[in-house]
Amino acid sequence: MSCRTVCCNRWSSEERLDGKTVIITGANTGIGKETARDLARRGARIIMACRDLERAEEARTDILEDTGNENLVIRKLDLSDTKSIRAFADHINKEERQVNILINNAGIMMCPYSKTADGFEMQLGVNHLGHVLLTYLLLDLIKRSAPARIVVVASVAHTWTGLRLDDLNSEESYDTMKAYGQSKLANVLFARSLAKRLQDTGVSVFSLHPGVVQSDLWRHQHQCIQVAVKIFRIFTKTTVEGAQTTIYCAVEPRLESLSGGYFSDCAPAACSRAASDDDLAQKLLRQLFFTNKQPESYVALIPLTVFASDTTSDPARHHGSGYAARKTMHKTRQKRIPEDCHGHSYWVCHHGIHWFLRQTHPHPHQQHHCWWLNSS
């Protein structure tokens, strides 16, 4: 018996997903592929959201032969490019009647320093920001599909570091492990915060640690580390084993009361103190969208109510320009912020969900314009 078997909770379920639609990012390899395989066996319609279409087709063929489920759809999604994310979401919103489960699985780990197409540090951009944008763009459809679930694949690496709020984009210094840990900490904070916002909507949100898994995630590591991982594979999980907690969060009945929770080995688990810090979650979003130190780019959609706090009583008066604030090319109708929204808890606003879009005027002496779109 391997050490991983001793350490992992054994879990199995006959839960069916017939008639359900599931989106899995990074479904062409690793635990994403095994998650797709399992949910296909349960009868779900699987949308494989992948960057590499050739590998996605190979994975689809493999899963089809194994499960007999022909309801496997491949869609192009590059989480390092907001244009690709928007194109994917636009297609889903137009073509799909429902999305019952969104699994934010894709990720990269401890890669050399590089930036996304929009100027973000690659690990933060792909692991966190890309999935944040994708989730919000699909959120209305997910809410209409309730009961529904959003599953965020994080990592125990979220305990490795805190958030470098003064250098989220790792412009001043770059440590591969800390940058990876920071992206995963942001994931856990996002899942926790989103769950609070979605209370009473029928949408549950979970984050998880899949375990130390033998997968392609190690490809950026020094060869010595890759060899060590293989030598000590008795202490690691296969991709099938690594997918189990994701599957658990996606299908296990009666988890709604644990929405916002963090899971490991198919059970609730303790996350770091930082990952439980609601104030830190607010600071993260404020830094991403309201600071002048971030690159000329945007994520584009964040909730107004994130900023309706004691320290930011009126977001429209803030003229900072951060990750999401500096380039918004989308035209939406301008709305005055409801006066009685100010001072409410930043996750609760009885006027519904107000999306925040900030447009920077090209003229340097003109102030930024805030655009508000009520999507409730």
Short mmCIF file of N, CA and C in Angstrom, two decimals, residues 17-194:
data_model
loop_
_atom_site.label_atom_id
_atom_site.label_comp_id
_atom_site.label_asym_id
_atom_site.label_seq_id
_atom_site.Cartn_x
_atom_site.Cartn_y
_atom_site.Cartn_z
N LEU A 17 -24.81 12.71 -13.81
CA LEU A 17 -24.87 14.09 -14.27
C LEU A 17 -25.56 14.18 -15.63
N ASP A 18 -26.45 13.25 -15.89
CA ASP A 18 -27.17 13.27 -17.16
C ASP A 18 -27.93 14.59 -17.32
N GLY A 19 -27.79 15.20 -18.50
CA GLY A 19 -28.47 16.46 -18.75
C GLY A 19 -27.75 17.68 -18.22
N LYS A 20 -26.61 17.48 -17.58
CA LYS A 20 -25.83 18.59 -17.03
C LYS A 20 -24.70 18.98 -17.98
N THR A 21 -24.36 20.26 -17.99
CA THR A 21 -23.25 20.77 -18.79
C THR A 21 -22.12 21.21 -17.87
N VAL A 22 -20.92 20.74 -18.16
CA VAL A 22 -19.74 21.02 -17.34
C VAL A 22 -18.66 21.65 -18.21
N ILE A 23 -18.10 22.76 -17.77
CA ILE A 23 -16.94 23.36 -18.42
C ILE A 23 -15.72 23.06 -17.57
N ILE A 24 -14.67 22.53 -18.21
CA ILE A 24 -13.42 22.23 -17.52
C ILE A 24 -12.29 22.90 -18.27
N THR A 25 -11.60 23.84 -17.64
CA THR A 25 -10.43 24.45 -18.28
C THR A 25 -9.24 23.51 -18.14
N GLY A 26 -8.43 23.46 -19.18
CA GLY A 26 -7.27 22.56 -19.14
C GLY A 26 -7.67 21.10 -19.11
N ALA A 27 -8.70 20.74 -19.87
CA ALA A 27 -9.22 19.37 -19.84
C ALA A 27 -8.46 18.41 -20.75
N ASN A 28 -7.40 18.89 -21.37
CA ASN A 28 -6.67 18.04 -22.32
C ASN A 28 -5.54 17.26 -21.68
N THR A 29 -5.24 17.52 -20.42
CA THR A 29 -4.09 16.87 -19.80
C THR A 29 -4.25 16.80 -18.29
N GLY A 30 -3.46 15.95 -17.66
CA GLY A 30 -3.37 15.91 -16.20
C GLY A 30 -4.69 15.65 -15.51
N ILE A 31 -4.88 16.32 -14.36
CA ILE A 31 -6.09 16.08 -13.58
C ILE A 31 -7.32 16.64 -14.28
N GLY A 32 -7.13 17.62 -15.14
CA GLY A 32 -8.27 18.13 -15.91
C GLY A 32 -8.84 17.08 -16.83
N LYS A 33 -7.96 16.36 -17.49
CA LYS A 33 -8.39 15.28 -18.39
C LYS A 33 -9.09 14.17 -17.60
N GLU A 34 -8.54 13.81 -16.44
CA GLU A 34 -9.15 12.74 -15.65
C GLU A 34 -10.47 13.18 -15.04
N THR A 35 -10.58 14.47 -14.73
CA THR A 35 -11.87 14.99 -14.27
C THR A 35 -12.90 14.89 -15.38
N ALA A 36 -12.50 15.27 -16.59
CA ALA A 36 -13.40 15.18 -17.74
C ALA A 36 -13.83 13.73 -17.98
N ARG A 37 -12.88 12.81 -17.85
CA ARG A 37 -13.18 11.40 -18.07
C ARG A 37 -14.24 10.90 -17.07
N ASP A 38 -14.03 11.24 -15.80
CA ASP A 38 -14.95 10.79 -14.76
C ASP A 38 -16.35 11.37 -14.95
N LEU A 39 -16.41 12.67 -15.21
CA LEU A 39 -17.72 13.30 -15.35
C LEU A 39 -18.42 12.87 -16.64
N ALA A 40 -17.63 12.52 -17.66
CA ALA A 40 -18.22 11.97 -18.88
C ALA A 40 -18.86 10.62 -18.60
N ARG A 41 -18.22 9.83 -17.76
CA ARG A 41 -18.80 8.53 -17.37
C ARG A 41 -20.14 8.72 -16.66
N ARG A 42 -20.28 9.84 -16.00
CA ARG A 42 -21.52 10.12 -15.26
C ARG A 42 -22.61 10.70 -16.15
N GLY A 43 -22.32 10.84 -17.43
CA GLY A 43 -23.33 11.28 -18.39
C GLY A 43 -23.36 12.76 -18.68
N ALA A 44 -22.40 13.52 -18.16
CA ALA A 44 -22.41 14.97 -18.37
C ALA A 44 -22.00 15.33 -19.79
N ARG A 45 -22.46 16.47 -20.23
CA ARG A 45 -21.94 17.09 -21.45
C ARG A 45 -20.71 17.89 -21.05
N ILE A 46 -19.57 17.56 -21.61
CA ILE A 46 -18.31 18.17 -21.21
C ILE A 46 -17.84 19.16 -22.26
N ILE A 47 -17.62 20.39 -21.85
CA ILE A 47 -16.98 21.38 -22.71
C ILE A 47 -15.52 21.49 -22.27
N MET A 48 -14.64 21.02 -23.13
CA MET A 48 -13.21 21.00 -22.85
C MET A 48 -12.61 22.33 -23.31
N ALA A 49 -12.32 23.20 -22.36
CA ALA A 49 -11.80 24.53 -22.67
C ALA A 49 -10.27 24.47 -22.65
N CYS A 50 -9.66 24.46 -23.82
CA CYS A 50 -8.23 24.17 -23.92
C CYS A 50 -7.52 25.15 -24.85
N ARG A 51 -6.26 25.38 -24.56
CA ARG A 51 -5.42 26.22 -25.43
C ARG A 51 -4.88 25.42 -26.60
N ASP A 52 -4.42 24.20 -26.34
CA ASP A 52 -3.82 23.34 -27.36
C ASP A 52 -4.91 22.43 -27.95
N LEU A 53 -5.42 22.80 -29.10
CA LEU A 53 -6.54 22.07 -29.69
C LEU A 53 -6.15 20.69 -30.17
N GLU A 54 -4.91 20.52 -30.59
CA GLU A 54 -4.46 19.21 -31.05
C GLU A 54 -4.45 18.21 -29.89
N ARG A 55 -3.88 18.62 -28.77
CA ARG A 55 -3.87 17.74 -27.60
C ARG A 55 -5.28 17.54 -27.05
N ALA A 56 -6.10 18.56 -27.18
CA ALA A 56 -7.49 18.43 -26.73
C ALA A 56 -8.22 17.37 -27.55
N GLU A 57 -7.98 17.34 -28.85
CA GLU A 57 -8.62 16.35 -29.70
C GLU A 57 -8.14 14.94 -29.35
N GLU A 58 -6.86 14.82 -29.04
CA GLU A 58 -6.33 13.52 -28.61
C GLU A 58 -6.99 13.07 -27.31
N ALA A 59 -7.14 14.02 -26.38
CA ALA A 59 -7.78 13.70 -25.10
C ALA A 59 -9.25 13.33 -25.31
N ARG A 60 -9.92 14.06 -26.18
CA ARG A 60 -11.33 13.76 -26.46
C ARG A 60 -11.49 12.35 -27.02
N THR A 61 -10.63 11.99 -27.95
CA THR A 61 -10.69 10.65 -28.53
C THR A 61 -10.50 9.58 -27.47
N ASP A 62 -9.53 9.80 -26.59
CA ASP A 62 -9.25 8.85 -25.51
C ASP A 62 -10.45 8.71 -24.58
N ILE A 63 -11.02 9.84 -24.18
CA ILE A 63 -12.16 9.81 -23.26
C ILE A 63 -13.38 9.18 -23.92
N LEU A 64 -13.59 9.48 -25.20
CA LEU A 64 -14.72 8.91 -25.93
C LEU A 64 -14.62 7.39 -26.00
N GLU A 65 -13.42 6.90 -26.32
CA GLU A 65 -13.22 5.46 -26.41
C GLU A 65 -13.42 4.78 -25.06
N ASP A 66 -13.05 5.47 -24.00
CA ASP A 66 -13.13 4.90 -22.65
C ASP A 66 -14.55 4.92 -22.09
N THR A 67 -15.28 6.00 -22.36
CA THR A 67 -16.58 6.20 -21.72
C THR A 67 -17.78 5.96 -22.64
N GLY A 68 -17.56 6.09 -23.93
CA GLY A 68 -18.67 5.98 -24.87
C GLY A 68 -19.54 7.23 -24.93
N ASN A 69 -19.18 8.25 -24.18
CA ASN A 69 -19.93 9.51 -24.16
C ASN A 69 -19.46 10.39 -25.33
N GLU A 70 -20.33 10.60 -26.30
CA GLU A 70 -19.98 11.41 -27.46
C GLU A 70 -20.21 12.89 -27.23
N ASN A 71 -20.76 13.22 -26.08
CA ASN A 71 -21.10 14.61 -25.80
C ASN A 71 -19.90 15.34 -25.22
N LEU A 72 -18.82 15.36 -25.98
CA LEU A 72 -17.57 16.01 -25.59
C LEU A 72 -17.27 17.09 -26.61
N VAL A 73 -17.24 18.33 -26.16
CA VAL A 73 -17.06 19.47 -27.06
C VAL A 73 -15.76 20.18 -26.73
N ILE A 74 -14.98 20.50 -27.76
CA ILE A 74 -13.72 21.22 -27.57
C ILE A 74 -13.93 22.68 -27.95
N ARG A 75 -13.49 23.57 -27.08
CA ARG A 75 -13.54 25.00 -27.36
C ARG A 75 -12.18 25.62 -27.04
N LYS A 76 -11.76 26.52 -27.88
CA LYS A 76 -10.48 27.20 -27.71
C LYS A 76 -10.55 28.17 -26.53
N LEU A 77 -9.57 28.07 -25.62
CA LEU A 77 -9.47 29.02 -24.51
C LEU A 77 -8.02 29.18 -24.11
N ASP A 78 -7.51 30.38 -24.25
CA ASP A 78 -6.15 30.71 -23.81
C ASP A 78 -6.28 31.68 -22.64
N LEU A 79 -6.02 31.20 -21.44
CA LEU A 79 -6.20 32.01 -20.24
C LEU A 79 -5.15 33.10 -20.09
N SER A 80 -4.16 33.10 -20.95
CA SER A 80 -3.14 34.15 -20.91
C SER A 80 -3.50 35.31 -21.83
N ASP A 81 -4.69 35.29 -22.40
CA ASP A 81 -5.10 36.32 -23.35
C ASP A 81 -6.58 36.66 -23.11
N THR A 82 -6.85 37.87 -22.66
CA THR A 82 -8.23 38.24 -22.34
C THR A 82 -9.13 38.23 -23.57
N LYS A 83 -8.56 38.46 -24.75
CA LYS A 83 -9.38 38.39 -25.97
C LYS A 83 -9.90 36.97 -26.18
N SER A 84 -9.05 36.00 -25.92
CA SER A 84 -9.46 34.60 -26.05
C SER A 84 -10.52 34.26 -25.01
N ILE A 85 -10.34 34.76 -23.79
CA ILE A 85 -11.31 34.49 -22.72
C ILE A 85 -12.67 35.07 -23.09
N ARG A 86 -12.67 36.28 -23.60
CA ARG A 86 -13.92 36.93 -23.98
C ARG A 86 -14.60 36.20 -25.14
N ALA A 87 -13.79 35.79 -26.11
CA ALA A 87 -14.36 35.08 -27.26
C ALA A 87 -14.99 33.76 -26.81
N PHE A 88 -14.30 33.07 -25.92
CA PHE A 88 -14.84 31.81 -25.39
C PHE A 88 -16.15 32.05 -24.66
N ALA A 89 -16.14 33.03 -23.76
CA ALA A 89 -17.34 33.31 -22.96
C ALA A 89 -18.50 33.77 -23.84
N ASP A 90 -18.21 34.59 -24.84
CA ASP A 90 -19.26 35.04 -25.75
C ASP A 90 -19.92 33.85 -26.44
N HIS A 91 -19.09 32.92 -26.88
CA HIS A 91 -19.62 31.73 -27.57
C HIS A 91 -20.50 30.91 -26.62
N ILE A 92 -20.00 30.70 -25.40
CA ILE A 92 -20.76 29.91 -24.43
C ILE A 92 -22.09 30.58 -24.11
N ASN A 93 -22.06 31.88 -23.88
CA ASN A 93 -23.28 32.59 -23.52
C ASN A 93 -24.31 32.59 -24.65
N LYS A 94 -23.84 32.55 -25.88
CA LYS A 94 -24.75 32.54 -27.03
C LYS A 94 -25.28 31.15 -27.35
N GLU A 95 -24.43 30.15 -27.18
CA GLU A 95 -24.76 28.81 -27.66
C GLU A 95 -25.29 27.85 -26.59
N GLU A 96 -24.96 28.10 -25.33
CA GLU A 96 -25.33 27.16 -24.28
C GLU A 96 -26.54 27.64 -23.50
N ARG A 97 -27.44 26.72 -23.21
CA ARG A 97 -28.62 27.05 -22.41
C ARG A 97 -28.33 27.01 -20.92
N GLN A 98 -27.29 26.27 -20.54
CA GLN A 98 -26.97 26.13 -19.13
C GLN A 98 -25.50 25.77 -18.96
N VAL A 99 -24.96 26.16 -17.82
CA VAL A 99 -23.65 25.68 -17.35
C VAL A 99 -23.85 25.33 -15.89
N ASN A 100 -23.90 24.05 -15.61
CA ASN A 100 -24.20 23.59 -14.25
C ASN A 100 -22.97 23.51 -13.36
N ILE A 101 -21.82 23.25 -13.98
CA ILE A 101 -20.58 23.16 -13.21
C ILE A 101 -19.46 23.82 -14.02
N LEU A 102 -18.77 24.76 -13.40
CA LEU A 102 -17.57 25.36 -13.99
C LEU A 102 -16.39 24.93 -13.15
N ILE A 103 -15.42 24.27 -13.77
CA ILE A 103 -14.23 23.82 -13.06
C ILE A 103 -13.02 24.60 -13.57
N ASN A 104 -12.54 25.52 -12.76
CA ASN A 104 -11.36 26.32 -13.09
C ASN A 104 -10.11 25.53 -12.73
N ASN A 105 -9.68 24.70 -13.66
CA ASN A 105 -8.62 23.73 -13.41
C ASN A 105 -7.27 24.11 -13.99
N ALA A 106 -7.26 24.72 -15.15
CA ALA A 106 -6.00 24.95 -15.87
C ALA A 106 -5.03 25.79 -15.05
N GLY A 107 -3.76 25.54 -15.25
CA GLY A 107 -2.76 26.32 -14.53
C GLY A 107 -1.35 26.01 -14.99
N ILE A 108 -0.44 26.85 -14.58
CA ILE A 108 0.98 26.63 -14.81
C ILE A 108 1.69 26.78 -13.48
N MET A 109 2.84 26.14 -13.36
CA MET A 109 3.51 26.11 -12.06
C MET A 109 5.00 26.43 -12.19
N MET A 110 5.42 27.44 -11.44
CA MET A 110 6.82 27.78 -11.25
C MET A 110 7.58 27.86 -12.58
N CYS A 111 7.01 28.61 -13.51
CA CYS A 111 7.64 28.79 -14.82
C CYS A 111 8.61 29.97 -14.78
N PRO A 112 9.52 30.06 -15.74
CA PRO A 112 10.38 31.23 -15.83
C PRO A 112 9.54 32.49 -16.00
N TYR A 113 10.10 33.62 -15.64
CA TYR A 113 9.33 34.86 -15.69
C TYR A 113 8.93 35.20 -17.13
N SER A 114 7.66 35.46 -17.28
CA SER A 114 7.13 35.91 -18.56
C SER A 114 5.81 36.61 -18.27
N LYS A 115 5.24 37.20 -19.30
CA LYS A 115 3.98 37.93 -19.12
C LYS A 115 2.93 37.42 -20.09
N THR A 116 1.69 37.61 -19.69
CA THR A 116 0.58 37.26 -20.56
C THR A 116 0.47 38.28 -21.69
N ALA A 117 -0.44 38.03 -22.61
CA ALA A 117 -0.65 38.95 -23.72
C ALA A 117 -1.06 40.33 -23.24
N ASP A 118 -1.60 40.40 -22.03
CA ASP A 118 -2.09 41.67 -21.49
C ASP A 118 -1.17 42.27 -20.43
N GLY A 119 0.02 41.69 -20.27
CA GLY A 119 1.01 42.31 -19.40
C GLY A 119 1.03 41.86 -17.97
N PHE A 120 0.37 40.75 -17.64
CA PHE A 120 0.40 40.23 -16.28
C PHE A 120 1.51 39.21 -16.13
N GLU A 121 2.07 39.10 -14.93
CA GLU A 121 2.98 37.99 -14.65
C GLU A 121 2.22 36.70 -14.95
N MET A 122 2.87 35.77 -15.63
CA MET A 122 2.18 34.65 -16.25
C MET A 122 1.41 33.78 -15.25
N GLN A 123 2.01 33.46 -14.11
CA GLN A 123 1.31 32.59 -13.16
C GLN A 123 0.09 33.28 -12.56
N LEU A 124 0.23 34.55 -12.20
CA LEU A 124 -0.91 35.29 -11.68
C LEU A 124 -1.99 35.44 -12.75
N GLY A 125 -1.55 35.72 -13.98
CA GLY A 125 -2.50 35.94 -15.07
C GLY A 125 -3.29 34.70 -15.43
N VAL A 126 -2.59 33.56 -15.57
CA VAL A 126 -3.26 32.33 -15.99
C VAL A 126 -4.00 31.67 -14.84
N ASN A 127 -3.31 31.48 -13.72
CA ASN A 127 -3.90 30.73 -12.61
C ASN A 127 -5.05 31.47 -11.93
N HIS A 128 -4.94 32.80 -11.88
CA HIS A 128 -5.94 33.56 -11.13
C HIS A 128 -6.77 34.50 -11.99
N LEU A 129 -6.13 35.51 -12.57
CA LEU A 129 -6.89 36.56 -13.24
C LEU A 129 -7.70 36.04 -14.42
N GLY A 130 -7.12 35.13 -15.20
CA GLY A 130 -7.86 34.58 -16.33
C GLY A 130 -9.12 33.87 -15.89
N HIS A 131 -9.01 33.11 -14.81
CA HIS A 131 -10.18 32.39 -14.30
C HIS A 131 -11.19 33.34 -13.65
N VAL A 132 -10.70 34.41 -13.03
CA VAL A 132 -11.63 35.40 -12.46
C VAL A 132 -12.48 36.00 -13.57
N LEU A 133 -11.83 36.42 -14.65
CA LEU A 133 -12.57 37.02 -15.76
C LEU A 133 -13.54 36.01 -16.37
N LEU A 134 -13.08 34.81 -16.59
CA LEU A 134 -13.94 33.77 -17.16
C LEU A 134 -15.17 33.54 -16.29
N THR A 135 -14.96 33.43 -14.99
CA THR A 135 -16.06 33.17 -14.07
C THR A 135 -17.10 34.28 -14.11
N TYR A 136 -16.66 35.52 -14.06
CA TYR A 136 -17.61 36.62 -14.07
C TYR A 136 -18.35 36.75 -15.39
N LEU A 137 -17.67 36.46 -16.49
CA LEU A 137 -18.34 36.53 -17.79
C LEU A 137 -19.42 35.46 -17.95
N LEU A 138 -19.26 34.35 -17.25
CA LEU A 138 -20.22 33.25 -17.33
C LEU A 138 -21.21 33.23 -16.16
N LEU A 139 -21.06 34.17 -15.24
CA LEU A 139 -21.78 34.06 -13.97
C LEU A 139 -23.29 34.13 -14.13
N ASP A 140 -23.78 35.00 -14.99
CA ASP A 140 -25.23 35.09 -15.17
C ASP A 140 -25.81 33.77 -15.66
N LEU A 141 -25.12 33.15 -16.62
CA LEU A 141 -25.58 31.86 -17.14
C LEU A 141 -25.52 30.78 -16.06
N ILE A 142 -24.47 30.80 -15.27
CA ILE A 142 -24.35 29.82 -14.18
C ILE A 142 -25.47 30.01 -13.17
N LYS A 143 -25.78 31.25 -12.84
CA LYS A 143 -26.86 31.52 -11.88
C LYS A 143 -28.21 31.06 -12.42
N ARG A 144 -28.42 31.24 -13.72
CA ARG A 144 -29.68 30.77 -14.31
C ARG A 144 -29.76 29.25 -14.35
N SER A 145 -28.61 28.59 -14.20
CA SER A 145 -28.56 27.12 -14.25
C SER A 145 -28.64 26.49 -12.87
N ALA A 146 -28.82 27.31 -11.84
CA ALA A 146 -28.81 26.81 -10.46
C ALA A 146 -29.85 25.70 -10.26
N PRO A 147 -29.52 24.72 -9.40
CA PRO A 147 -28.30 24.64 -8.58
C PRO A 147 -27.07 24.37 -9.43
N ALA A 148 -26.01 25.11 -9.14
CA ALA A 148 -24.79 25.02 -9.92
C ALA A 148 -23.59 25.13 -9.00
N ARG A 149 -22.42 24.79 -9.55
CA ARG A 149 -21.20 24.83 -8.74
C ARG A 149 -20.04 25.43 -9.54
N ILE A 150 -19.19 26.13 -8.82
CA ILE A 150 -17.93 26.64 -9.36
C ILE A 150 -16.82 26.03 -8.52
N VAL A 151 -15.92 25.32 -9.17
CA VAL A 151 -14.84 24.63 -8.47
C VAL A 151 -13.51 25.25 -8.90
N VAL A 152 -12.75 25.73 -7.94
CA VAL A 152 -11.48 26.40 -8.20
C VAL A 152 -10.34 25.50 -7.72
N VAL A 153 -9.53 25.03 -8.65
CA VAL A 153 -8.39 24.19 -8.28
C VAL A 153 -7.26 25.09 -7.81
N ALA A 154 -7.02 25.08 -6.51
CA ALA A 154 -5.95 25.88 -5.91
C ALA A 154 -4.79 24.94 -5.56
N SER A 155 -4.19 25.11 -4.41
CA SER A 155 -3.07 24.27 -4.02
C SER A 155 -2.67 24.58 -2.58
N VAL A 156 -2.04 23.60 -1.94
CA VAL A 156 -1.46 23.85 -0.62
C VAL A 156 -0.35 24.89 -0.74
N ALA A 157 0.10 25.14 -1.95
CA ALA A 157 1.11 26.18 -2.18
C ALA A 157 0.63 27.55 -1.74
N HIS A 158 -0.68 27.70 -1.53
CA HIS A 158 -1.18 28.99 -1.06
C HIS A 158 -0.62 29.33 0.32
N THR A 159 -0.10 28.32 1.03
CA THR A 159 0.48 28.56 2.35
C THR A 159 1.94 28.98 2.28
N TRP A 160 2.53 28.95 1.10
CA TRP A 160 3.96 29.22 0.96
C TRP A 160 4.32 30.69 1.13
N THR A 161 3.37 31.56 0.92
CA THR A 161 3.69 32.98 0.89
C THR A 161 2.44 33.79 1.18
N GLY A 162 2.63 35.09 1.34
CA GLY A 162 1.50 35.99 1.43
C GLY A 162 1.30 36.67 0.09
N LEU A 163 0.54 37.75 0.10
CA LEU A 163 0.36 38.53 -1.12
C LEU A 163 1.32 39.71 -1.10
N ARG A 164 2.07 39.86 -2.16
CA ARG A 164 2.95 41.03 -2.28
C ARG A 164 2.15 42.16 -2.91
N LEU A 165 1.37 42.82 -2.10
CA LEU A 165 0.46 43.82 -2.62
C LEU A 165 1.17 44.99 -3.28
N ASP A 166 2.43 45.21 -2.90
CA ASP A 166 3.19 46.29 -3.51
C ASP A 166 3.89 45.86 -4.80
N ASP A 167 3.84 44.57 -5.11
CA ASP A 167 4.49 44.08 -6.34
C ASP A 167 3.82 42.79 -6.81
N LEU A 168 2.51 42.84 -7.01
CA LEU A 168 1.77 41.65 -7.42
C LEU A 168 2.26 41.11 -8.75
N ASN A 169 2.72 41.99 -9.60
CA ASN A 169 3.15 41.58 -10.94
C ASN A 169 4.61 41.16 -10.99
N SER A 170 5.25 41.09 -9.82
CA SER A 170 6.65 40.63 -9.72
C SER A 170 7.58 41.43 -10.62
N GLU A 171 7.36 42.73 -10.69
CA GLU A 171 8.22 43.59 -11.50
C GLU A 171 9.56 43.83 -10.82
N GLU A 172 9.55 43.92 -9.49
CA GLU A 172 10.78 44.22 -8.77
C GLU A 172 11.65 42.99 -8.56
N SER A 173 11.03 41.86 -8.28
CA SER A 173 11.77 40.61 -8.11
C SER A 173 10.82 39.46 -8.40
N TYR A 174 11.40 38.33 -8.82
CA TYR A 174 10.56 37.19 -9.19
C TYR A 174 11.12 35.92 -8.59
N ASP A 175 10.28 35.27 -7.80
CA ASP A 175 10.59 33.97 -7.23
C ASP A 175 9.52 33.01 -7.74
N THR A 176 9.92 31.97 -8.45
CA THR A 176 8.94 31.09 -9.09
C THR A 176 7.98 30.47 -8.09
N MET A 177 8.50 30.03 -6.95
CA MET A 177 7.65 29.37 -5.95
C MET A 177 6.70 30.36 -5.30
N LYS A 178 7.21 31.54 -4.95
CA LYS A 178 6.36 32.53 -4.30
C LYS A 178 5.29 33.05 -5.25
N ALA A 179 5.65 33.23 -6.51
CA ALA A 179 4.67 33.70 -7.49
C ALA A 179 3.56 32.66 -7.68
N TYR A 180 3.96 31.40 -7.70
CA TYR A 180 2.96 30.33 -7.82
C TYR A 180 2.06 30.30 -6.58
N GLY A 181 2.69 30.37 -5.40
CA GLY A 181 1.93 30.37 -4.16
C GLY A 181 0.99 31.55 -4.07
N GLN A 182 1.45 32.72 -4.53
CA GLN A 182 0.61 33.91 -4.51
C GLN A 182 -0.62 33.73 -5.40
N SER A 183 -0.43 33.15 -6.57
CA SER A 183 -1.57 32.94 -7.47
C SER A 183 -2.59 31.99 -6.86
N LYS A 184 -2.11 30.98 -6.14
CA LYS A 184 -3.03 30.03 -5.52
C LYS A 184 -3.70 30.60 -4.27
N LEU A 185 -3.00 31.45 -3.54
CA LEU A 185 -3.63 32.15 -2.42
C LEU A 185 -4.75 33.05 -2.94
N ALA A 186 -4.47 33.73 -4.04
CA ALA A 186 -5.51 34.57 -4.65
C ALA A 186 -6.71 33.73 -5.05
N ASN A 187 -6.47 32.51 -5.52
CA ASN A 187 -7.57 31.62 -5.89
C ASN A 187 -8.47 31.29 -4.70
N VAL A 188 -7.85 30.94 -3.58
CA VAL A 188 -8.63 30.58 -2.39
C VAL A 188 -9.42 31.78 -1.89
N LEU A 189 -8.80 32.94 -1.88
CA LEU A 189 -9.49 34.16 -1.47
C LEU A 189 -10.67 34.46 -2.39
N PHE A 190 -10.45 34.27 -3.68
CA PHE A 190 -11.51 34.52 -4.66
C PHE A 190 -12.70 33.59 -4.44
N ALA A 191 -12.43 32.31 -4.25
CA ALA A 191 -13.51 31.35 -4.05
C ALA A 191 -14.30 31.68 -2.79
N ARG A 192 -13.60 32.03 -1.73
CA ARG A 192 -14.26 32.37 -0.46
C ARG A 192 -15.13 33.61 -0.63
N SER A 193 -14.59 34.63 -1.28
CA SER A 193 -15.33 35.87 -1.45
C SER A 193 -16.52 35.70 -2.39
N LEU A 194 -16.30 34.97 -3.48
CA LEU A 194 -17.39 34.75 -4.44
C LEU A 194 -18.54 33.97 -3.80
#
